[in-house]
PDB file of C-alpha atoms and ligand atoms in Angstrom:
ATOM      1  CA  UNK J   1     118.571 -78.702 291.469  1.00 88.00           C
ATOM      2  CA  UNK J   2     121.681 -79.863 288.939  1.00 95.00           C
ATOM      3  CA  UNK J   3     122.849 -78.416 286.323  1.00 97.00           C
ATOM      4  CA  UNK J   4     124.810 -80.159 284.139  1.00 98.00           C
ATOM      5  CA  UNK J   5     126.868 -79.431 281.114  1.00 98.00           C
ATOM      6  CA  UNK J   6     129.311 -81.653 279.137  1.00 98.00           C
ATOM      7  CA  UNK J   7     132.785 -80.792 277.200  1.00 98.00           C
ATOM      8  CA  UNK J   8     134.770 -82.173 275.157  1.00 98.00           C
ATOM      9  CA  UNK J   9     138.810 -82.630 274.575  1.00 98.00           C
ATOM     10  CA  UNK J  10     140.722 -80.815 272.278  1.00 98.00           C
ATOM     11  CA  UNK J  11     144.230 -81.824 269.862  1.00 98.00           C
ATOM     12  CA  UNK J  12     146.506 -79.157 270.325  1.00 98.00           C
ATOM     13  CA  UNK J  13     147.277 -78.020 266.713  1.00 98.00           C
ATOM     14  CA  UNK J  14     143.238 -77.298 266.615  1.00 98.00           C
ATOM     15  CA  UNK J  15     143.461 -75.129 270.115  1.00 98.00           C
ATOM     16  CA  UNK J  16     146.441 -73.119 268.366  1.00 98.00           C
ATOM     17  CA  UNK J  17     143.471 -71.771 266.299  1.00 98.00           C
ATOM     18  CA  UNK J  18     141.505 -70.651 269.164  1.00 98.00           C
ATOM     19  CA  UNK J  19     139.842 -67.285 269.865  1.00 98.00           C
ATOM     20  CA  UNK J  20     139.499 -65.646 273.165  1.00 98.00           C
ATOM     21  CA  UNK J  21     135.768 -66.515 272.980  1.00 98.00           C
ATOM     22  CA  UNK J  22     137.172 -70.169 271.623  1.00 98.00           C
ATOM     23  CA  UNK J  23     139.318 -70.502 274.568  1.00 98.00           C
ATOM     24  CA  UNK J  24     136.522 -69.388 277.192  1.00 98.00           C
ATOM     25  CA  UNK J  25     133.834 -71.417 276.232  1.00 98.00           C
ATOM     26  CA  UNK J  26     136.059 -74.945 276.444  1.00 98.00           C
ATOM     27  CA  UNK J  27     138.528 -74.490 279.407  1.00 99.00           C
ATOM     28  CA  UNK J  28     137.029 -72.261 281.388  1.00 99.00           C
ATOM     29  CA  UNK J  29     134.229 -72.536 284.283  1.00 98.00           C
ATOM     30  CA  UNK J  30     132.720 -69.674 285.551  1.00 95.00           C
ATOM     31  CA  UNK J  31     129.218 -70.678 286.731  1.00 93.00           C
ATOM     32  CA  UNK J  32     130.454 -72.728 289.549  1.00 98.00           C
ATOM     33  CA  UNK J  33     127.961 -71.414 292.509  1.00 98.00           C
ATOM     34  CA  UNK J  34     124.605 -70.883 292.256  1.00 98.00           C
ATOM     35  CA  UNK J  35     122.006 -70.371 295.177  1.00 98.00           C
ATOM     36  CA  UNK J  36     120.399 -73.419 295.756  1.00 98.00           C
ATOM     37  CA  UNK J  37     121.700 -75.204 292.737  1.00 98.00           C
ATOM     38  CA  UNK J  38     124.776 -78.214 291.843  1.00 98.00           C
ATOM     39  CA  UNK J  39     126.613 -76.755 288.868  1.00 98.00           C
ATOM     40  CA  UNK J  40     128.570 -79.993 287.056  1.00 98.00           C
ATOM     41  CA  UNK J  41     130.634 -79.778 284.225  1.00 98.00           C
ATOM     42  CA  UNK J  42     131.345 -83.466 283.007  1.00 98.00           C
ATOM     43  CA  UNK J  43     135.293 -83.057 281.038  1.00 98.00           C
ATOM     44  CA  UNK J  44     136.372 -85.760 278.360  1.00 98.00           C
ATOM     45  CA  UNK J  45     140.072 -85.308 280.119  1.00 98.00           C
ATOM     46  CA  UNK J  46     140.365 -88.515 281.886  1.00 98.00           C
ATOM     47  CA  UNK J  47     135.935 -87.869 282.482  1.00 98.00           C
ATOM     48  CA  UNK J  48     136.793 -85.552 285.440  1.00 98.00           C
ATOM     49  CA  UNK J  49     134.004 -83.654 286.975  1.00 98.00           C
ATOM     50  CA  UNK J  50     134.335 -80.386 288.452  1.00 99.00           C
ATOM     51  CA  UNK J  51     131.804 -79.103 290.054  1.00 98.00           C
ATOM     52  CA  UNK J  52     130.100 -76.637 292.411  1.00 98.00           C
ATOM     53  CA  UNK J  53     127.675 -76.630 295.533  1.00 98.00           C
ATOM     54  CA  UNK J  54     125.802 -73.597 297.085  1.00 98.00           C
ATOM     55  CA  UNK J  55     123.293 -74.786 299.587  1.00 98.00           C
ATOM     56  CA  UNK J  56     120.991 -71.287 300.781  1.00 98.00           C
ATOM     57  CA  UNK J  57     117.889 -72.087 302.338  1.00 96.00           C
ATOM     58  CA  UNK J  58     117.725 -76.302 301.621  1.00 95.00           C
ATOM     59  CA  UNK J  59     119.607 -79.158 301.414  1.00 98.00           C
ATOM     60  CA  UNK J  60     121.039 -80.305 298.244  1.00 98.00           C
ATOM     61  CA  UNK J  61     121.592 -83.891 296.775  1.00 98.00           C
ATOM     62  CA  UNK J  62     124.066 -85.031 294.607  1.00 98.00           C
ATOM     63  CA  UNK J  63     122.130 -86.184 291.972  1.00 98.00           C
ATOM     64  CA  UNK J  64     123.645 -88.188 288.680  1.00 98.00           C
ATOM     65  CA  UNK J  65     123.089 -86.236 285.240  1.00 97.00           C
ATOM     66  CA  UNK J  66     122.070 -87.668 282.522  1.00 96.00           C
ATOM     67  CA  UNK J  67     126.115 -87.763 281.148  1.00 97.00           C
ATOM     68  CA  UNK J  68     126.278 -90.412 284.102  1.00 98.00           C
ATOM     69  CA  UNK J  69     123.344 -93.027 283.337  1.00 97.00           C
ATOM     70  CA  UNK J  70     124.324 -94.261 286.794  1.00 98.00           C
ATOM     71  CA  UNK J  71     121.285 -94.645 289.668  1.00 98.00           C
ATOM     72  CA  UNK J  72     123.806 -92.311 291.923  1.00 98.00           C
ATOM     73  CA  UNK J  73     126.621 -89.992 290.929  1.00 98.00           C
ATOM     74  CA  UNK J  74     129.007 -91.825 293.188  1.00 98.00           C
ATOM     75  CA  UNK J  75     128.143 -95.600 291.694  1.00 98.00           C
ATOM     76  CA  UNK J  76     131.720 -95.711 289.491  1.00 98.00           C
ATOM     77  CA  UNK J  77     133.484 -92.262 290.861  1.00 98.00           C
ATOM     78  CA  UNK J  78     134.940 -90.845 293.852  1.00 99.00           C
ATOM     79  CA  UNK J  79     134.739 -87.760 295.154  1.00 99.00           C
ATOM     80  CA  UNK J  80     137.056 -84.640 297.063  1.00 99.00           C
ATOM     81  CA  UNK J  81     134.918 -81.818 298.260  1.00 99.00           C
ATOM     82  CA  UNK J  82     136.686 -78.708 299.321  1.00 99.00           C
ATOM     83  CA  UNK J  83     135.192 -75.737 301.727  1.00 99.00           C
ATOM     84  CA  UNK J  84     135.795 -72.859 299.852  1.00 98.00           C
ATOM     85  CA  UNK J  85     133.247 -70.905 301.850  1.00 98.00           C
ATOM     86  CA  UNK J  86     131.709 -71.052 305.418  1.00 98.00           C
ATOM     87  CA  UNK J  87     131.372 -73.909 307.480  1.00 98.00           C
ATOM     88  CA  UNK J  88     129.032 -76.317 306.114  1.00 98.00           C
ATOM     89  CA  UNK J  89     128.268 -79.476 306.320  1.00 98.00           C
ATOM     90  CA  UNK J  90     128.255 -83.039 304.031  1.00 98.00           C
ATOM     91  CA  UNK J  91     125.945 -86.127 305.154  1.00 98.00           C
ATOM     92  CA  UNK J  92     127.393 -89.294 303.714  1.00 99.00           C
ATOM     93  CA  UNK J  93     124.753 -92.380 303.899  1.00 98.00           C
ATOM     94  CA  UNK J  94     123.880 -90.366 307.188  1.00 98.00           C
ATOM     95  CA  UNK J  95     127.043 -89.874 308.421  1.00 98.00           C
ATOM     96  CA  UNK J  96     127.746 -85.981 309.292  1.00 98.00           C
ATOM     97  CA  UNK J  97     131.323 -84.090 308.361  1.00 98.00           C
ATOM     98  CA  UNK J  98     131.350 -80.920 309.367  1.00 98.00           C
ATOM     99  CA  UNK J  99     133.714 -78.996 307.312  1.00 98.00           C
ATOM    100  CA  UNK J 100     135.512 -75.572 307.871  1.00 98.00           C
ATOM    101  CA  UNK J 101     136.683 -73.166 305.279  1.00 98.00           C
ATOM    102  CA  UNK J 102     139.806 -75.067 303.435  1.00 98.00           C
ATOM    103  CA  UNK J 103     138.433 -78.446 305.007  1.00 98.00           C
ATOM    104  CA  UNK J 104     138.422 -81.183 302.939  1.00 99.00           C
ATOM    105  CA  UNK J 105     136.067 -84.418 302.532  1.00 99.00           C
ATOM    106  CA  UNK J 106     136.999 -87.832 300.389  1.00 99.00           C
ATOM    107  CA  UNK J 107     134.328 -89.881 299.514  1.00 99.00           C
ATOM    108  CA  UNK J 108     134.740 -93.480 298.359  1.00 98.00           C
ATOM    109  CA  UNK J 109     132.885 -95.027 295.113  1.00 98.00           C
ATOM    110  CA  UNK J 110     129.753 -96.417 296.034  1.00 98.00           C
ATOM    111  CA  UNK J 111     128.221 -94.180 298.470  1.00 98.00           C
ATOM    112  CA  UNK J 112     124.340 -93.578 297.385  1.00 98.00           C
ATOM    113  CA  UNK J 113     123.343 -90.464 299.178  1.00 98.00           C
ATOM    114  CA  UNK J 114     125.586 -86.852 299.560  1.00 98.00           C
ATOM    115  CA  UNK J 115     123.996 -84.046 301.120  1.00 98.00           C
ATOM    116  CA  UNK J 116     125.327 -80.679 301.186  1.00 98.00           C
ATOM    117  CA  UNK J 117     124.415 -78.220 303.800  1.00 98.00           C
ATOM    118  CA  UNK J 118     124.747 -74.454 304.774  1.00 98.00           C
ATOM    119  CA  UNK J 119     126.065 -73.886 308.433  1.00 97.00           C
ATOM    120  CA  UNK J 120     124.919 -71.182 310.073  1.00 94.00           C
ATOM    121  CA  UNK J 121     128.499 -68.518 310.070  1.00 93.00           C
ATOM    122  CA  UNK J 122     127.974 -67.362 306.689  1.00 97.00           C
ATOM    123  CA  UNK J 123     127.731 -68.965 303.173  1.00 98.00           C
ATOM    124  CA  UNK J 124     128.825 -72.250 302.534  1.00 98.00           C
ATOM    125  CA  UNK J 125     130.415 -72.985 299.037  1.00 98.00           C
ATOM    126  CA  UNK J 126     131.495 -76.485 298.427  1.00 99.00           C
ATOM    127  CA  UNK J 127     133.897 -76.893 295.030  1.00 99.00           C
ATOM    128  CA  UNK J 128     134.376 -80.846 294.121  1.00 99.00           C
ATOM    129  CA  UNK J 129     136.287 -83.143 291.760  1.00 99.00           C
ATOM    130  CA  UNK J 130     135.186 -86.579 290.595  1.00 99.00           C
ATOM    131  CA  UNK J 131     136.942 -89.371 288.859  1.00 98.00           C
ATOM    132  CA  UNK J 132     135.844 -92.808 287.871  1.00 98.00           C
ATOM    133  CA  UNK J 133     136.841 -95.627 290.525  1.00 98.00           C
ATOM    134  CA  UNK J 134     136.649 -99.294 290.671  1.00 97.00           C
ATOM    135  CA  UNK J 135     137.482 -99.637 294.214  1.00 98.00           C
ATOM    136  CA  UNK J 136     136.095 -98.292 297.135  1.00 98.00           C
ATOM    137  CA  UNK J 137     138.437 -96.515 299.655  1.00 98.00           C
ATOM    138  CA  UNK J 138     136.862 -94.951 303.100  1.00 98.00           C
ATOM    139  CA  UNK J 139     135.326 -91.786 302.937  1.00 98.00           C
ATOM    140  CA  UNK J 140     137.637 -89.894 305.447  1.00 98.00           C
ATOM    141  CA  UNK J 141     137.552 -85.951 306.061  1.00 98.00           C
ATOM    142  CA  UNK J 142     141.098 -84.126 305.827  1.00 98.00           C
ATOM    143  CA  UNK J 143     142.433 -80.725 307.067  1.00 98.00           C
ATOM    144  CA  UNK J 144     145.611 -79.075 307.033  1.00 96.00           C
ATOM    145  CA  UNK J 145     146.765 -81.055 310.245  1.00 97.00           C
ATOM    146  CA  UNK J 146     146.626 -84.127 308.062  1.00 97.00           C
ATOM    147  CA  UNK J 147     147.870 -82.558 304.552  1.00 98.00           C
ATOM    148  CA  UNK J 148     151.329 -82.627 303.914  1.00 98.00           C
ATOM    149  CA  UNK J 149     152.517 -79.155 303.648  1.00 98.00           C
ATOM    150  CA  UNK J 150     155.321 -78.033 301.549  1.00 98.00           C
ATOM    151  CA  UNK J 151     156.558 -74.370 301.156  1.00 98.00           C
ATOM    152  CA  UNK J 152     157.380 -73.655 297.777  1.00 98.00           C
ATOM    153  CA  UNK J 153     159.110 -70.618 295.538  1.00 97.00           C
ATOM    154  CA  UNK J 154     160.925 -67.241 296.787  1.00 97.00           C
ATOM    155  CA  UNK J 155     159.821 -63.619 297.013  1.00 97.00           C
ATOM    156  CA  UNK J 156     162.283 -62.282 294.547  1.00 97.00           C
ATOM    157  CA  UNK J 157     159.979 -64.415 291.884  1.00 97.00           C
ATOM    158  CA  UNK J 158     157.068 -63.491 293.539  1.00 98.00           C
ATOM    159  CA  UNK J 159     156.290 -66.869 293.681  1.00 98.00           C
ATOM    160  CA  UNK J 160     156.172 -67.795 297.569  1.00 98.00           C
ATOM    161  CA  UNK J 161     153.395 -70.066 298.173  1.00 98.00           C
ATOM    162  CA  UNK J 162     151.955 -72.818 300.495  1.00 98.00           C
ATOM    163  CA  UNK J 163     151.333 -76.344 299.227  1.00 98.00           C
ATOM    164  CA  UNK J 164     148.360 -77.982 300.991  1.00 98.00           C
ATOM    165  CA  UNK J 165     148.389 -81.922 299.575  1.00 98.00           C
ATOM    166  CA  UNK J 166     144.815 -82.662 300.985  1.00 98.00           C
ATOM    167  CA  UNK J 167     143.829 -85.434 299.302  1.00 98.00           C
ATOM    168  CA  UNK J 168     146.907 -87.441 297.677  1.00 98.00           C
ATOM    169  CA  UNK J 169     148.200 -90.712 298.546  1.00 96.00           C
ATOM    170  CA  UNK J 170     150.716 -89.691 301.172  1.00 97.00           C
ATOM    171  CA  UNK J 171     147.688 -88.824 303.028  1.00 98.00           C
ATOM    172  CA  UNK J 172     145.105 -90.831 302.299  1.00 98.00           C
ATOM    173  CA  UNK J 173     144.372 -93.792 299.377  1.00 98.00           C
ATOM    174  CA  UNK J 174     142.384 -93.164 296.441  1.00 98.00           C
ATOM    175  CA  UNK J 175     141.664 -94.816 293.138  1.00 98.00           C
ATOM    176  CA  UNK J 176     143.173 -92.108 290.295  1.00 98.00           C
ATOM    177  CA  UNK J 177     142.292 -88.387 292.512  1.00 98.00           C
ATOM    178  CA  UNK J 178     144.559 -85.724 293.531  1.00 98.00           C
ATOM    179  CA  UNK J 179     143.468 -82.853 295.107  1.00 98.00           C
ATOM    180  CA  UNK J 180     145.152 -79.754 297.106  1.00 98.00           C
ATOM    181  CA  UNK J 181     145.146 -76.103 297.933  1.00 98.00           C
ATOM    182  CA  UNK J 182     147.708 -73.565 296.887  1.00 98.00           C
ATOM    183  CA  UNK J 183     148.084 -70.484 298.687  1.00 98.00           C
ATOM    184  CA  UNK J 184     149.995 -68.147 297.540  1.00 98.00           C
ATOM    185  CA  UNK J 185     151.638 -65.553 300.301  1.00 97.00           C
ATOM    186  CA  UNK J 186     150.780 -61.783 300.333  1.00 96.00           C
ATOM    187  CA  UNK J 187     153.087 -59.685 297.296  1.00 96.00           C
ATOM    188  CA  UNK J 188     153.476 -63.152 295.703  1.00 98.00           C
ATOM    189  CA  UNK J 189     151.891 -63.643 292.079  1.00 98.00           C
ATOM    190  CA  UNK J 190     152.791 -66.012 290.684  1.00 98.00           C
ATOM    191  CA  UNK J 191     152.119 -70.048 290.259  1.00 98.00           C
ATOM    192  CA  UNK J 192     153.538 -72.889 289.307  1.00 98.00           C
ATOM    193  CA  UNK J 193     156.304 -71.501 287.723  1.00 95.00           C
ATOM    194  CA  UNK J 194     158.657 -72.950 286.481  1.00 95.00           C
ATOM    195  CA  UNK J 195     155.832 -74.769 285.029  1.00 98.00           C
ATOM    196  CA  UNK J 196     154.903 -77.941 283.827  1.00 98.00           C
ATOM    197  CA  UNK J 197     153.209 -80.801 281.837  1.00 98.00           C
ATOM    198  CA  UNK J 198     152.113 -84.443 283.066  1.00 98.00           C
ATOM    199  CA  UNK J 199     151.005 -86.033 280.014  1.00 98.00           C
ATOM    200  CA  UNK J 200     149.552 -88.917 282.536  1.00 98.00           C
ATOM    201  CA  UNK J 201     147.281 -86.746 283.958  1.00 98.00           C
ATOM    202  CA  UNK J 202     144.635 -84.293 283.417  1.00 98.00           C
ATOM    203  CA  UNK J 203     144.083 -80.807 286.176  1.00 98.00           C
ATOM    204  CA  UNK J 204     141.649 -78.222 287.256  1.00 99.00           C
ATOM    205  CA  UNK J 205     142.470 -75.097 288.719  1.00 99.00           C
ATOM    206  CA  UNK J 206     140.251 -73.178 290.592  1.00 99.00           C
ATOM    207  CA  UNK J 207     140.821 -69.482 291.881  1.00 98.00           C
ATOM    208  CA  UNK J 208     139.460 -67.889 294.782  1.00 98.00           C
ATOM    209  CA  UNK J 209     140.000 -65.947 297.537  1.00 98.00           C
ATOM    210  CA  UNK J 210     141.110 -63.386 294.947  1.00 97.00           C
ATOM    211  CA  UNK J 211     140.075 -59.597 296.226  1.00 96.00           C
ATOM    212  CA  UNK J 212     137.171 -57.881 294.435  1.00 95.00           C
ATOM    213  CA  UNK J 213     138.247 -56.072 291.387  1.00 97.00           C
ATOM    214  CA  UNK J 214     141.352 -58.475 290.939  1.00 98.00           C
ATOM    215  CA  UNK J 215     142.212 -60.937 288.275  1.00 98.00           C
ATOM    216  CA  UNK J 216     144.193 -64.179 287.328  1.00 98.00           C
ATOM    217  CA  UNK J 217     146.105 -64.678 284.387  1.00 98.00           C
ATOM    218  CA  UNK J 218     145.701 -68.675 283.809  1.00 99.00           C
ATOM    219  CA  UNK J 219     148.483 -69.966 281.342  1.00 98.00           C
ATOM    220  CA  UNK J 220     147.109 -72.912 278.846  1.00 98.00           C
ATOM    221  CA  UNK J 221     148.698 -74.253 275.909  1.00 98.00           C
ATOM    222  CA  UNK J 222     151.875 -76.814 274.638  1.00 98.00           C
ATOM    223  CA  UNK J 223     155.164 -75.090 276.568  1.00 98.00           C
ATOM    224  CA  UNK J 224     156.104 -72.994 272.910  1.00 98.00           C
ATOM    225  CA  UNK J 225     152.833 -72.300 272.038  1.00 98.00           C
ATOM    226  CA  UNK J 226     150.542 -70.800 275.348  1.00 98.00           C
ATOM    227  CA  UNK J 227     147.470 -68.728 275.882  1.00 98.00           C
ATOM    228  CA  UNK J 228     146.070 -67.274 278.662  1.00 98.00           C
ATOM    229  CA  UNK J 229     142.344 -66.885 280.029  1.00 98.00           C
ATOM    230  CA  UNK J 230     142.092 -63.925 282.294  1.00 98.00           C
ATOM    231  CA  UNK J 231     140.032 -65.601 285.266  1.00 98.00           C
ATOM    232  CA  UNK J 232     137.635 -64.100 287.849  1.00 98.00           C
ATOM    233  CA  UNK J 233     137.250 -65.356 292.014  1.00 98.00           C
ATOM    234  CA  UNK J 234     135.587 -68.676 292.278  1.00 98.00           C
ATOM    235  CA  UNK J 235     136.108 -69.797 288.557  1.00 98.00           C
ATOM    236  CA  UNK J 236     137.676 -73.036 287.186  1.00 99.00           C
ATOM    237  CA  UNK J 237     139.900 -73.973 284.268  1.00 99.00           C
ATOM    238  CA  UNK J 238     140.328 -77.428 282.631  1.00 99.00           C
ATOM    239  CA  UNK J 239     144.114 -78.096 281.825  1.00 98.00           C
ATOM    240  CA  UNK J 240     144.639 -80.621 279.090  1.00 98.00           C
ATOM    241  CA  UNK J 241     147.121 -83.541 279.671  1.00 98.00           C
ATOM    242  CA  UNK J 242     149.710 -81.275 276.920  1.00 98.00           C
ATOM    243  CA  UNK J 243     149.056 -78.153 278.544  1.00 98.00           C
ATOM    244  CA  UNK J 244     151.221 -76.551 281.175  1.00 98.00           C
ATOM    245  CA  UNK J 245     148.890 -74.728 283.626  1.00 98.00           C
ATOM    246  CA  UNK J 246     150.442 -71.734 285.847  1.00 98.00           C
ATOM    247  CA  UNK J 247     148.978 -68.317 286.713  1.00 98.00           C
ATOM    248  CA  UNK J 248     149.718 -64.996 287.778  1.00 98.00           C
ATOM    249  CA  UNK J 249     147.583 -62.389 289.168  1.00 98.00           C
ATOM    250  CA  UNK J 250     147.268 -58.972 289.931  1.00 97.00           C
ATOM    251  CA  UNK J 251     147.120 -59.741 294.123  1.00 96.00           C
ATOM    252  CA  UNK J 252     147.464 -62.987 295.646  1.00 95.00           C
ATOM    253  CA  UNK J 253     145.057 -65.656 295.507  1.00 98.00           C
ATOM    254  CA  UNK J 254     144.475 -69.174 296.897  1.00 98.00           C
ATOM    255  CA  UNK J 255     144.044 -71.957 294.551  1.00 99.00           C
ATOM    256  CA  UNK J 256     142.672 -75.598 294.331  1.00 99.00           C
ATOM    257  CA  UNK J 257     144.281 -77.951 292.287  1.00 99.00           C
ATOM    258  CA  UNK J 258     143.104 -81.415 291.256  1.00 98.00           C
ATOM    259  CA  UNK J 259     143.818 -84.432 288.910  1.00 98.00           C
ATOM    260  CA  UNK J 260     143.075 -87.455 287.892  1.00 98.00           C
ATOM    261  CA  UNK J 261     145.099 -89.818 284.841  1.00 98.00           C
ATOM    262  CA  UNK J 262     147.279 -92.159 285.006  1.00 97.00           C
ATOM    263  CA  UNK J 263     149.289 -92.485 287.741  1.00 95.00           C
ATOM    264  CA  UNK J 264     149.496 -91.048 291.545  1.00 94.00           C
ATOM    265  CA  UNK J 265     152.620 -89.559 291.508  1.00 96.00           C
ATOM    266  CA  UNK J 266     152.547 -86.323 292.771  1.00 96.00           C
ATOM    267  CA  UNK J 267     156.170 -85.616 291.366  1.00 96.00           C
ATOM    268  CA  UNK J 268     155.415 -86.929 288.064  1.00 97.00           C
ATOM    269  CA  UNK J 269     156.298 -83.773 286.408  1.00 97.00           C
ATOM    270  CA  UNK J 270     157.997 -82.634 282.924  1.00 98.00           C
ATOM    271  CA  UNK J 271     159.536 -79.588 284.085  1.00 98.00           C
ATOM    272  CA  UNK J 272     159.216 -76.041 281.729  1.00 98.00           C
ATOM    273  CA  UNK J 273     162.633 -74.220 281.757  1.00 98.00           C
ATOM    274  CA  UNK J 274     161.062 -70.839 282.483  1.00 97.00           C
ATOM    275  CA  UNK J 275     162.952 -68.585 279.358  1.00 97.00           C
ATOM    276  CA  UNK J 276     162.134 -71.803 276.945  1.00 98.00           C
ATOM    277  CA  UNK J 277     158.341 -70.845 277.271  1.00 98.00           C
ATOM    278  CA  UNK J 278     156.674 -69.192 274.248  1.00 98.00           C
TER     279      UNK J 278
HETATM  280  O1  D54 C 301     150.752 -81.062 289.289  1.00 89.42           O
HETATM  281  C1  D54 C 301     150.725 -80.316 290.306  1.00 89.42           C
HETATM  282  C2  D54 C 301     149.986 -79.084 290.234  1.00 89.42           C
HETATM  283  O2  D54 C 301     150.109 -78.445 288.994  1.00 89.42           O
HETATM  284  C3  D54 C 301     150.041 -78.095 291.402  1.00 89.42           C
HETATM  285  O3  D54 C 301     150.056 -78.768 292.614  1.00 89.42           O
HETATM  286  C4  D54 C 301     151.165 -77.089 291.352  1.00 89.42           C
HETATM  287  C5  D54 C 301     151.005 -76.011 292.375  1.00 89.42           C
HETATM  288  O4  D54 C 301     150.076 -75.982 293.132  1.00 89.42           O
HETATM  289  C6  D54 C 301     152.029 -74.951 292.452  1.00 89.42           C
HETATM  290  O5  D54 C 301     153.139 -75.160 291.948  1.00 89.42           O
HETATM  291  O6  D54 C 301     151.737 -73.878 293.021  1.00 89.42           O
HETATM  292 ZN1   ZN C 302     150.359 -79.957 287.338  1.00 89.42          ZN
END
């Protein structure tokens, strides 16, 4: 079974009048994983989906929603699937990739049928990101042997994490997606800071790994004028092309990033000089 939901984008100067509640209900996503069930939410920033899969006792198809009106979900998009969970397992047109916890799986445009699976260690949870694509490039599964890996921040900031660039074009081609995993290292907090905006490209963050009882402060909003959502394990949060997007939490966390826009430049940043935030 999908579920399906659809949101729109925002103009800044309306987000400035924003509510909590306001805030919650369009950037964040907290019903990711649900026994049995594909959770979708279908974003008007660059039409990204983000999406969960918890396969319990059967098999689940990717199925298109209605927001689609394709015959498959993967008939214009691509896909990057990331093992949050237990190993599981994702059939391709028949072809088996068995993926690990922090394993990652690319699939090219075009491919009709995606099956997710439970292994049999524990509980699989399978978090994706889709973009539209008008080119097909091999569906190819990547782990952290393949990423490129770059250490980033200092323990005085409390800010020492581990960049995992899974699926980006140093590692592997796609048509507009970027995906990776941030962890951050034990007494470090915080993330992506100093921050930053790309107005070429949309992101999702999505928290987990985040101890019971814990939280994440997830920083939205133009550099002078930001918000925060306070964010639970295994939730999501949309980050508008104007929107800087950093966190910090109250342990240490792991956290998948992905993005799709303009251009595949990884660097492509416009840095946030950390005292000039407001
Ligand atoms: O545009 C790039 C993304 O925001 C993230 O890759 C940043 C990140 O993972 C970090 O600094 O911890
Ligand atoms: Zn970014």
């Amino acid at each position: 079974m999908t579920k399906s939901e659809f949101r729109y984008a925002h103009h800044p100067e309306d987000v400035k009048k924003y509510t909590t509640e306001d805030l919650r209900r369009e950037f964040l996503i907290n019903d990711l994983f649900n026994e049995d069930q594909i959770n979708v939410v279908y974003s008007m920033y660059d039409r990204m989906i983000v999406g969960g899969a918890m396969p319990v006792k059967s098999a689940l198809k990717l199925e298109p929603t209605d927001d689609l009106k394709a015959e498959n979900f993967l008939d214009r998009r691509e896909l990057g699937i990331i093992n949050v969970g237990a190993a599981g397992k994702v059939t391709v047109d028949g072809e088996v990739f068995e993926l690990g916890n922090k394993e990652a799986l690319y699939i090219g445009k075009g491919a009709k049928d995606v099956v997710f699976e439970n292994g049999n260690e524990g509980q699989t949870l399978f978090y994706f990101n889709s973009a539209p694509a008008h080119h097909t490039f091999p569906t190819k599964k990547i782990t952290k042997n393949e990423a490129e890996i770059v250490e980033l921040g200092e323990a005085k900031y409390a800010n020492r994490r581990t960049i995992n660039k899974l699926i980006v074009n140093s590692v592997l081609e796609t048509c507009q997606l970027q995906m990776g995993m941030t962890e951050l290292h034990e007494g470090s907090v915080w993330n992506t800071m100093p921050s930053h905006t790309h107005t070429r490209r949309m992101e999702a963050y999505f928290y987990f790994d985040l101890e019971e009882g814990q939280a994440v402060s997830h920083f939205l909003g133009q550099p002078n004028e930001t918000r925060h959502i306070f964010m639970k394990n295994n939730e999501a949060v949309l980050s508008p092309e104007w929107s800087i997007h950093s966190g910090v939490g109250t342990s240490n966390y792991t956290f998948i990033w992905g993005m799709a826009g303009e251009n595949m430049d990884y660097g492509d940043m416009d840095a946030v000089k950390t005292n000039e935030l407001k």
